[in-house]
Amino acid sequence: MLSQKAIDIVKSTAPILADRGVDITTVFYKNLFIAHPELLNFFNHANQKQGRQQTALANTVYAAALHIDNLGVLIPAVKQIAQKHRSLGIKAEHYPIVGKYLLQAIKEVLGDAATEEIIQAWADAYGIIADVFIQMENEMYKEAAEQENGFSEFKNFKIVDKVIESDIITSFYLQPEDKSAVPTFIPGQYITVRLTIPGETYLLNRQYSLSQASNQETYRISVKKEAEMNPNGKASVYLHQDGQIGDIIEVSSPAGDFYLDLESTRPVALISGGVGITPMMSMLDTIAKTTPNRPVTFLHGSRNKALHAFDNDVRELLSTMEDTTYLTLYSDENQMLVKEILADNVLSDSDIYVCGPVPFMKAIIQSLYDLGFPENRVHFEFFGPAVSLELVHV
């Protein structure tokens, strides 16, 4: 238990973390990787360069400070982060290392303002927060290993097919190298692909949504090719240009807490932008196979038809279902998913799932809230580190 004195100190320092949080986490990562470069094998280097990881960690630390006396309110956010940690292979032994360099970063950035009393209070708080993550992640590792055909960390998979879906998106069908069956997953979840790329010092980890219904034979990921100059492009460019049928890559067990509610009988609205269509394909494929009488609205935004993946697949799946609406809008033609379109096409009692670029998601989610859709019916997923621990309000 954290003492009341430590709780008071941590909560009183929350405003400082709100102001200097990114400074602290930037120093933290710099010092951490200097001392432990092997940890670069776990991190998305592009998110580091873009500052997304630093911002996500700063948000987490700030939220923990605000709610240190009631961490239960952060469980949904903790679960989301823990899912990512499990898919990357983060273990209990990593937490003391992180704690050491996080406390050092607080001291380095805040200087004399970070008294010994403050540092000790934060050390005590970090220990409790770390224990919450460790326990949750241990359960996730256990669950992944004990499910049918399960494995807890990474396993070798073979690329057994490669299909071009649009000018920038290609699907890769992956099968276990040992030809075993694959574990089931919930539509909307992702896997981590870990790549060894010639010329790169460290492993590259990327998380890709599974883009078809669960089956025992293969996983399918559908990868957008980023610009080669984009730091996030190394993995996608490598897969598009060098990934060939027969190649072996490392794959994690499926993870993620953005997924279709399979027990619900309410109508479903799937709303995506760009490559955000990938988890929606898994959801739609599953609905078509299991509950084809469930009303479905599928709204998708893309720049143009050449970049629009899965159009024919969506139409084919919807043709097997009883009550469907399908609308695509191309921004190059000044077509946008505005509030009025949402009002006209999304049924009032729908379960709503949203995925796409951050600006797209912010606009869609805010419009849904403005239209009166309750927050507990609007589910969304950010690619990469969580942009915020709170629901997105603009």
GROMACS .gro file of C-alpha atoms in nm:
model
  394
    1MET     CA    1   0.000   0.000   0.000
    2LEU     CA    2   0.117   0.350  -0.078
    3SER     CA    3   0.131   0.581   0.224
    4GLN     CA    4  -0.099   0.883   0.233
    5LYS     CA    5   0.207   1.105   0.237
    6ALA     CA    6   0.339   0.947  -0.084
    7ILE     CA    7  -0.005   0.976  -0.246
    8ASP     CA    8  -0.021   1.347  -0.157
    9ILE     CA    9   0.327   1.409  -0.298
   10VAL     CA   10   0.260   1.226  -0.624
   11LYS     CA   11  -0.075   1.401  -0.679
   12SER     CA   12   0.079   1.740  -0.599
   13THR     CA   13   0.346   1.687  -0.866
   14ALA     CA   14   0.091   1.600  -1.139
   15PRO     CA   15   0.078   1.960  -1.274
   16ILE     CA   16   0.455   1.956  -1.318
   17LEU     CA   17   0.429   1.633  -1.515
   18ALA     CA   18   0.157   1.784  -1.732
   19ASP     CA   19   0.395   2.067  -1.817
   20ARG     CA   20   0.724   1.878  -1.843
   21GLY     CA   21   0.612   1.522  -1.910
   22VAL     CA   22   0.742   1.495  -2.267
   23ASP     CA   23   1.075   1.650  -2.159
   24ILE     CA   24   1.105   1.383  -1.892
   25THR     CA   25   1.013   1.091  -2.116
   26THR     CA   26   1.244   1.216  -2.394
   27VAL     CA   27   1.537   1.217  -2.150
   28PHE     CA   28   1.421   0.881  -2.014
   29TYR     CA   29   1.429   0.705  -2.352
   30LYS     CA   30   1.762   0.861  -2.449
   31ASN     CA   31   1.932   0.744  -2.129
   32LEU     CA   32   1.757   0.407  -2.131
   33PHE     CA   33   1.876   0.319  -2.480
   34ILE     CA   34   2.231   0.439  -2.413
   35ALA     CA   35   2.250   0.207  -2.111
   36HIS     CA   36   2.045  -0.078  -2.258
   37PRO     CA   37   2.058  -0.066  -2.639
   38GLU     CA   38   1.925  -0.423  -2.650
   39LEU     CA   39   1.584  -0.282  -2.556
   40LEU     CA   40   1.569  -0.122  -2.901
   41ASN     CA   41   1.471  -0.471  -3.017
   42PHE     CA   42   1.131  -0.415  -2.851
   43PHE     CA   43   1.045  -0.062  -2.962
   44ASN     CA   44   0.905   0.085  -3.282
   45HIS     CA   45   1.192   0.314  -3.380
   46ALA     CA   46   0.965   0.524  -3.601
   47ASN     CA   47   0.738   0.610  -3.309
   48GLN     CA   48   1.049   0.716  -3.118
   49LYS     CA   49   1.163   0.946  -3.399
   50GLN     CA   50   0.818   1.097  -3.435
   51GLY     CA   51   0.785   1.154  -3.059
   52ARG     CA   52   0.469   0.944  -3.031
   53GLN     CA   53   0.616   0.701  -2.778
   54GLN     CA   54   0.743   0.986  -2.561
   55THR     CA   55   0.401   1.154  -2.565
   56ALA     CA   56   0.217   0.829  -2.493
   57LEU     CA   57   0.440   0.756  -2.194
   58ALA     CA   58   0.403   1.113  -2.067
   59ASN     CA   59   0.023   1.075  -2.086
   60THR     CA   60   0.045   0.749  -1.894
   61VAL     CA   61   0.265   0.891  -1.619
   62TYR     CA   62   0.045   1.199  -1.584
   63ALA     CA   63  -0.274   0.991  -1.563
   64ALA     CA   64  -0.111   0.764  -1.305
   65ALA     CA   65  -0.019   1.068  -1.094
   66LEU     CA   66  -0.374   1.204  -1.109
   67HIS     CA   67  -0.529   0.871  -1.011
   68ILE     CA   68  -0.261   0.717  -0.788
   69ASP     CA   69  -0.517   0.680  -0.509
   70ASN     CA   70  -0.762   0.502  -0.740
   71LEU     CA   71  -0.576   0.320  -1.016
   72GLY     CA   72  -0.887   0.118  -1.092
   73VAL     CA   73  -1.017   0.397  -1.316
   74LEU     CA   74  -0.713   0.344  -1.541
   75ILE     CA   75  -0.768  -0.029  -1.591
   76PRO     CA   76  -0.904   0.008  -1.949
   77ALA     CA   77  -0.597   0.211  -2.048
   78VAL     CA   78  -0.364  -0.022  -1.859
   79LYS     CA   79  -0.520  -0.320  -2.036
   80GLN     CA   80  -0.465  -0.160  -2.377
   81ILE     CA   81  -0.098  -0.090  -2.300
   82ALA     CA   82  -0.050  -0.434  -2.144
   83GLN     CA   83  -0.185  -0.598  -2.460
   84LYS     CA   84   0.081  -0.417  -2.663
   85HIS     CA   85   0.350  -0.511  -2.411
   86ARG     CA   86   0.251  -0.877  -2.426
   87SER     CA   87   0.257  -0.874  -2.805
   88LEU     CA   88   0.609  -0.727  -2.797
   89GLY     CA   89   0.749  -0.967  -2.539
   90ILE     CA   90   0.790  -0.715  -2.255
   91LYS     CA   91   0.856  -0.906  -1.932
   92ALA     CA   92   0.858  -0.844  -1.557
   93GLU     CA   93   1.238  -0.809  -1.553
   94HIS     CA   94   1.217  -0.501  -1.773
   95TYR     CA   95   1.018  -0.296  -1.523
   96PRO     CA   96   1.297  -0.230  -1.269
   97ILE     CA   97   1.517  -0.104  -1.555
   98VAL     CA   98   1.242   0.129  -1.675
   99GLY     CA   99   1.181   0.251  -1.320
  100LYS     CA  100   1.547   0.333  -1.264
  101TYR     CA  101   1.579   0.549  -1.574
  102LEU     CA  102   1.238   0.711  -1.536
  103LEU     CA  103   1.326   0.833  -1.186
  104GLN     CA  104   1.664   0.950  -1.311
  105ALA     CA  105   1.493   1.145  -1.590
  106ILE     CA  106   1.257   1.314  -1.344
  107LYS     CA  107   1.557   1.419  -1.135
  108GLU     CA  108   1.754   1.536  -1.439
  109VAL     CA  109   1.473   1.747  -1.587
  110LEU     CA  110   1.335   1.895  -1.266
  111GLY     CA  111   1.671   1.946  -1.098
  112ASP     CA  112   1.659   2.068  -0.739
  113ALA     CA  113   1.278   2.075  -0.751
  114ALA     CA  114   1.287   1.695  -0.748
  115THR     CA  115   1.373   1.649  -0.380
  116GLU     CA  116   1.466   1.317  -0.231
  117GLU     CA  117   1.120   1.303  -0.077
  118ILE     CA  118   0.954   1.348  -0.416
  119ILE     CA  119   1.178   1.092  -0.584
  120GLN     CA  120   1.109   0.839  -0.308
  121ALA     CA  121   0.734   0.893  -0.336
  122TRP     CA  122   0.754   0.838  -0.711
  123ALA     CA  123   0.968   0.528  -0.661
  124ASP     CA  124   0.704   0.384  -0.430
  125ALA     CA  125   0.426   0.477  -0.672
  126TYR     CA  126   0.611   0.330  -0.969
  127GLY     CA  127   0.651   0.001  -0.786
  128ILE     CA  128   0.275  -0.026  -0.738
  129ILE     CA  129   0.197   0.076  -1.096
  130ALA     CA  130   0.455  -0.170  -1.231
  131ASP     CA  131   0.301  -0.450  -1.026
  132VAL     CA  132  -0.039  -0.381  -1.186
  133PHE     CA  133   0.114  -0.412  -1.534
  134ILE     CA  134   0.321  -0.719  -1.446
  135GLN     CA  135   0.027  -0.909  -1.302
  136MET     CA  136  -0.199  -0.825  -1.594
  137GLU     CA  137   0.066  -0.913  -1.853
  138ASN     CA  138   0.152  -1.241  -1.679
  139GLU     CA  139  -0.214  -1.340  -1.709
  140MET     CA  140  -0.211  -1.245  -2.077
  141TYR     CA  141   0.102  -1.454  -2.145
  142LYS     CA  142  -0.059  -1.747  -1.965
  143GLU     CA  143  -0.384  -1.712  -2.156
  144ALA     CA  144  -0.202  -1.691  -2.491
  145ALA     CA  145   0.004  -2.002  -2.413
  146GLU     CA  146  -0.280  -2.214  -2.278
  147GLN     CA  147  -0.537  -2.157  -2.552
  148GLU     CA  148  -0.573  -2.424  -2.818
  149ASN     CA  149  -0.268  -2.416  -3.050
  150GLY     CA  150  -0.142  -2.130  -2.836
  151PHE     CA  151   0.203  -1.978  -2.791
  152SER     CA  152   0.296  -1.702  -2.550
  153GLU     CA  153   0.556  -1.495  -2.737
  154PHE     CA  154   0.690  -1.523  -3.093
  155LYS     CA  155   0.672  -1.810  -3.338
  156ASN     CA  156   0.807  -1.859  -3.691
  157PHE     CA  157   0.547  -1.817  -3.965
  158LYS     CA  158   0.588  -1.862  -4.339
  159ILE     CA  159   0.449  -1.624  -4.599
  160VAL     CA  160   0.228  -1.857  -4.805
  161ASP     CA  161   0.061  -1.597  -5.027
  162LYS     CA  162   0.098  -1.230  -5.119
  163VAL     CA  163  -0.195  -1.041  -5.274
  164ILE     CA  164  -0.204  -0.681  -5.397
  165GLU     CA  165  -0.521  -0.510  -5.264
  166SER     CA  166  -0.463  -0.152  -5.388
  167ASP     CA  167  -0.181   0.070  -5.511
  168ILE     CA  168  -0.041   0.089  -5.155
  169ILE     CA  169  -0.186  -0.208  -4.961
  170THR     CA  170  -0.073  -0.569  -4.997
  171SER     CA  171  -0.200  -0.868  -4.801
  172PHE     CA  172   0.030  -1.136  -4.663
  173TYR     CA  173  -0.107  -1.477  -4.569
  174LEU     CA  174   0.093  -1.632  -4.287
  175GLN     CA  175   0.107  -1.997  -4.177
  176PRO     CA  176   0.307  -2.152  -3.891
  177GLU     CA  177   0.639  -2.289  -4.016
  178ASP     CA  178   0.571  -2.613  -3.825
  179LYS     CA  179   0.236  -2.642  -4.012
  180SER     CA  180   0.038  -2.645  -3.687
  181ALA     CA  181  -0.302  -2.480  -3.662
  182VAL     CA  182  -0.313  -2.115  -3.560
  183PRO     CA  183  -0.478  -1.987  -3.241
  184THR     CA  184  -0.816  -1.824  -3.276
  185PHE     CA  185  -0.855  -1.451  -3.229
  186ILE     CA  186  -1.134  -1.199  -3.186
  187PRO     CA  187  -1.204  -0.992  -3.500
  188GLY     CA  188  -1.031  -0.656  -3.466
  189GLN     CA  189  -0.719  -0.785  -3.290
  190TYR     CA  190  -0.362  -0.754  -3.423
  191ILE     CA  191  -0.035  -0.944  -3.428
  192THR     CA  192   0.318  -0.814  -3.393
  193VAL     CA  193   0.548  -0.897  -3.683
  194ARG     CA  194   0.916  -0.899  -3.586
  195LEU     CA  195   1.155  -0.856  -3.877
  196THR     CA  196   1.528  -0.903  -3.917
  197ILE     CA  197   1.617  -0.664  -4.199
  198PRO     CA  198   1.962  -0.665  -4.360
  199GLY     CA  199   2.156  -0.355  -4.263
  200GLU     CA  200   1.944  -0.286  -3.954
  201THR     CA  201   2.118  -0.324  -3.618
  202TYR     CA  202   1.803  -0.407  -3.426
  203LEU     CA  203   1.487  -0.605  -3.485
  204LEU     CA  204   1.190  -0.414  -3.623
  205ASN     CA  205   0.852  -0.468  -3.458
  206ARG     CA  206   0.530  -0.365  -3.626
  207GLN     CA  207   0.173  -0.436  -3.518
  208TYR     CA  208  -0.071  -0.518  -3.796
  209SER     CA  209  -0.444  -0.583  -3.766
  210LEU     CA  210  -0.564  -0.924  -3.875
  211SER     CA  211  -0.780  -0.863  -4.180
  212GLN     CA  212  -0.989  -1.178  -4.218
  213ALA     CA  213  -1.209  -1.390  -3.995
  214SER     CA  214  -1.034  -1.631  -3.763
  215ASN     CA  215  -0.959  -1.971  -3.913
  216GLN     CA  216  -0.723  -2.253  -3.819
  217GLU     CA  217  -0.496  -2.227  -4.122
  218THR     CA  218  -0.362  -1.874  -4.172
  219TYR     CA  219  -0.339  -1.521  -4.042
  220ARG     CA  220  -0.379  -1.242  -4.293
  221ILE     CA  221  -0.228  -0.897  -4.248
  222SER     CA  222  -0.278  -0.618  -4.500
  223VAL     CA  223   0.011  -0.373  -4.498
  224LYS     CA  224   0.016  -0.017  -4.626
  225LYS     CA  225   0.343   0.071  -4.797
  226GLU     CA  226   0.466   0.391  -4.637
  227ALA     CA  227   0.692   0.636  -4.819
  228GLU     CA  228   1.052   0.517  -4.815
  229MET     CA  229   1.168   0.844  -4.658
  230ASN     CA  230   0.910   0.804  -4.381
  231PRO     CA  231   1.080   0.654  -4.072
  232ASN     CA  232   0.774   0.433  -4.032
  233GLY     CA  233   0.833   0.294  -4.380
  234LYS     CA  234   1.124   0.057  -4.318
  235ALA     CA  235   0.915  -0.245  -4.225
  236SER     CA  236   0.635  -0.188  -4.476
  237VAL     CA  237   0.874  -0.116  -4.764
  238TYR     CA  238   1.072  -0.429  -4.676
  239LEU     CA  239   0.759  -0.645  -4.673
  240HIS     CA  240   0.627  -0.501  -4.998
  241GLN     CA  241   0.955  -0.515  -5.189
  242ASP     CA  242   1.144  -0.803  -5.029
  243GLY     CA  243   0.885  -1.020  -4.854
  244GLN     CA  244   0.831  -1.324  -5.074
  245ILE     CA  245   0.623  -1.638  -5.060
  246GLY     CA  246   0.824  -1.893  -4.862
  247ASP     CA  247   0.998  -1.634  -4.640
  248ILE     CA  248   0.996  -1.688  -4.263
  249ILE     CA  249   0.903  -1.407  -4.025
  250GLU     CA  250   0.839  -1.400  -3.650
  251VAL     CA  251   0.480  -1.344  -3.537
  252SER     CA  252   0.327  -1.288  -3.194
  253SER     CA  253   0.008  -1.441  -3.064
  254PRO     CA  254  -0.293  -1.215  -3.139
  255ALA     CA  255  -0.354  -0.929  -2.898
  256GLY     CA  256  -0.556  -0.613  -2.857
  257ASP     CA  257  -0.871  -0.487  -2.686
  258PHE     CA  258  -1.036  -0.330  -2.993
  259TYR     CA  259  -1.262  -0.606  -3.119
  260LEU     CA  260  -1.612  -0.691  -3.226
  261ASP     CA  261  -1.861  -0.777  -2.952
  262LEU     CA  262  -1.956  -1.124  -3.066
  263GLU     CA  263  -2.234  -1.155  -2.807
  264SER     CA  264  -2.420  -0.841  -2.912
  265THR     CA  265  -2.719  -0.863  -3.144
  266ARG     CA  266  -2.736  -0.487  -3.202
  267PRO     CA  267  -2.673  -0.339  -3.548
  268VAL     CA  268  -2.307  -0.276  -3.632
  269ALA     CA  269  -2.149   0.031  -3.793
  270LEU     CA  270  -1.796  -0.015  -3.926
  271ILE     CA  271  -1.636   0.322  -4.006
  272SER     CA  272  -1.284   0.336  -4.146
  273GLY     CA  273  -1.038   0.561  -4.322
  274GLY     CA  274  -0.746   0.445  -4.535
  275VAL     CA  275  -0.565   0.141  -4.399
  276GLY     CA  276  -0.799   0.154  -4.100
  277ILE     CA  277  -1.017  -0.075  -4.307
  278THR     CA  278  -0.803  -0.376  -4.208
  279PRO     CA  279  -0.962  -0.462  -3.870
  280MET     CA  280  -1.303  -0.388  -4.021
  281MET     CA  281  -1.247  -0.661  -4.279
  282SER     CA  282  -1.197  -0.913  -4.001
  283MET     CA  283  -1.515  -0.793  -3.830
  284LEU     CA  284  -1.722  -0.794  -4.149
  285ASP     CA  285  -1.594  -1.135  -4.257
  286THR     CA  286  -1.684  -1.275  -3.915
  287ILE     CA  287  -2.034  -1.125  -3.914
  288ALA     CA  288  -2.099  -1.259  -4.265
  289LYS     CA  289  -1.996  -1.608  -4.156
  290THR     CA  290  -2.164  -1.620  -3.814
  291THR     CA  291  -2.457  -1.374  -3.795
  292PRO     CA  292  -2.548  -1.269  -4.152
  293ASN     CA  293  -2.887  -1.140  -4.035
  294ARG     CA  294  -2.723  -0.872  -3.817
  295PRO     CA  295  -2.774  -0.523  -3.970
  296VAL     CA  296  -2.442  -0.377  -4.086
  297THR     CA  297  -2.344  -0.030  -4.205
  298PHE     CA  298  -1.999  -0.006  -4.365
  299LEU     CA  299  -1.865   0.346  -4.424
  300HIS     CA  300  -1.518   0.396  -4.566
  301GLY     CA  301  -1.313   0.698  -4.665
  302SER     CA  302  -1.014   0.688  -4.897
  303ARG     CA  303  -0.824   0.939  -5.110
  304ASN     CA  304  -0.930   0.777  -5.437
  305LYS     CA  305  -1.033   0.446  -5.592
  306ALA     CA  306  -0.675   0.339  -5.673
  307LEU     CA  307  -0.588   0.352  -5.301
  308HIS     CA  308  -0.913   0.188  -5.189
  309ALA     CA  309  -0.848  -0.169  -5.077
  310PHE     CA  310  -1.107  -0.447  -5.044
  311ASP     CA  311  -1.393  -0.274  -5.228
  312ASN     CA  312  -1.491  -0.590  -5.416
  313ASP     CA  313  -1.442  -0.805  -5.105
  314VAL     CA  314  -1.674  -0.582  -4.901
  315ARG     CA  315  -1.940  -0.592  -5.172
  316GLU     CA  316  -1.916  -0.971  -5.197
  317LEU     CA  317  -1.948  -1.019  -4.821
  318LEU     CA  318  -2.238  -0.777  -4.793
  319SER     CA  319  -2.419  -0.955  -5.076
  320THR     CA  320  -2.446  -1.264  -4.852
  321MET     CA  321  -2.610  -1.066  -4.571
  322GLU     CA  322  -2.968  -0.954  -4.513
  323ASP     CA  323  -2.960  -0.588  -4.407
  324THR     CA  324  -2.664  -0.379  -4.519
  325THR     CA  325  -2.555  -0.028  -4.613
  326TYR     CA  326  -2.227   0.044  -4.792
  327LEU     CA  327  -2.090   0.386  -4.868
  328THR     CA  328  -1.743   0.491  -4.985
  329LEU     CA  329  -1.619   0.847  -5.013
  330TYR     CA  330  -1.307   0.975  -5.189
  331SER     CA  331  -1.142   1.289  -5.055
  332ASP     CA  332  -0.982   1.362  -5.395
  333GLU     CA  333  -1.338   1.412  -5.518
  334ASN     CA  334  -1.424   1.632  -5.217
  335GLN     CA  335  -1.633   1.356  -5.063
  336MET     CA  336  -1.607   1.346  -4.684
  337LEU     CA  337  -1.767   1.144  -4.405
  338VAL     CA  338  -1.944   1.437  -4.246
  339LYS     CA  339  -2.189   1.441  -3.956
  340GLU     CA  340  -2.494   1.443  -4.184
  341ILE     CA  341  -2.383   1.122  -4.355
  342LEU     CA  342  -2.334   0.955  -4.018
  343ALA     CA  343  -2.678   1.070  -3.907
  344ASP     CA  344  -2.838   0.931  -4.223
  345ASN     CA  345  -2.664   0.593  -4.221
  346VAL     CA  346  -2.576   0.483  -3.866
  347LEU     CA  347  -2.871   0.330  -3.680
  348SER     CA  348  -2.931   0.484  -3.338
  349ASP     CA  349  -2.882   0.159  -3.144
  350SER     CA  350  -2.562   0.052  -3.326
  351ASP     CA  351  -2.236  -0.078  -3.188
  352ILE     CA  352  -1.989   0.149  -3.367
  353TYR     CA  353  -1.626   0.072  -3.453
  354VAL     CA  354  -1.392   0.340  -3.588
  355CYS     CA  355  -1.036   0.308  -3.719
  356GLY     CA  356  -0.818   0.527  -3.938
  357PRO     CA  357  -0.578   0.822  -3.932
  358VAL     CA  358  -0.592   1.032  -3.615
  359PRO     CA  359  -0.755   1.345  -3.773
  360PHE     CA  360  -1.018   1.125  -3.940
  361MET     CA  361  -1.096   0.947  -3.613
  362LYS     CA  362  -1.119   1.266  -3.410
  363ALA     CA  363  -1.367   1.414  -3.656
  364ILE     CA  364  -1.577   1.096  -3.676
  365ILE     CA  365  -1.584   1.030  -3.303
  366GLN     CA  366  -1.671   1.389  -3.215
  367SER     CA  367  -1.950   1.385  -3.473
  368LEU     CA  368  -2.089   1.064  -3.326
  369TYR     CA  369  -2.088   1.214  -2.978
  370ASP     CA  370  -2.254   1.531  -3.110
  371LEU     CA  371  -2.525   1.314  -3.265
  372GLY     CA  372  -2.595   1.160  -2.925
  373PHE     CA  373  -2.431   0.819  -2.960
  374PRO     CA  374  -2.320   0.707  -2.611
  375GLU     CA  375  -1.948   0.668  -2.544
  376ASN     CA  376  -1.987   0.303  -2.445
  377ARG     CA  377  -2.114   0.221  -2.796
  378VAL     CA  378  -1.830   0.399  -2.981
  379HIS     CA  379  -1.517   0.183  -2.999
  380PHE     CA  380  -1.196   0.295  -3.164
  381GLU     CA  381  -0.834   0.199  -3.221
  382PHE     CA  382  -0.526   0.412  -3.274
  383PHE     CA  383  -0.243   0.258  -3.472
  384GLY     CA  384   0.078   0.283  -3.269
  385PRO     CA  385   0.101   0.429  -2.917
  386ALA     CA  386  -0.225   0.554  -2.770
  387VAL     CA  387  -0.269   0.920  -2.852
  388SER     CA  388  -0.455   0.978  -2.527
  389LEU     CA  389  -0.565   0.779  -2.227
  390GLU     CA  390  -0.897   0.962  -2.238
  391LEU     CA  391  -1.173   0.929  -2.496
  392VAL     CA  392  -1.108   1.153  -2.792
  393HIS     CA  393  -1.290   1.484  -2.764
  394VAL     CA  394  -1.195   1.766  -2.998
   0.00000   0.00000   0.00000
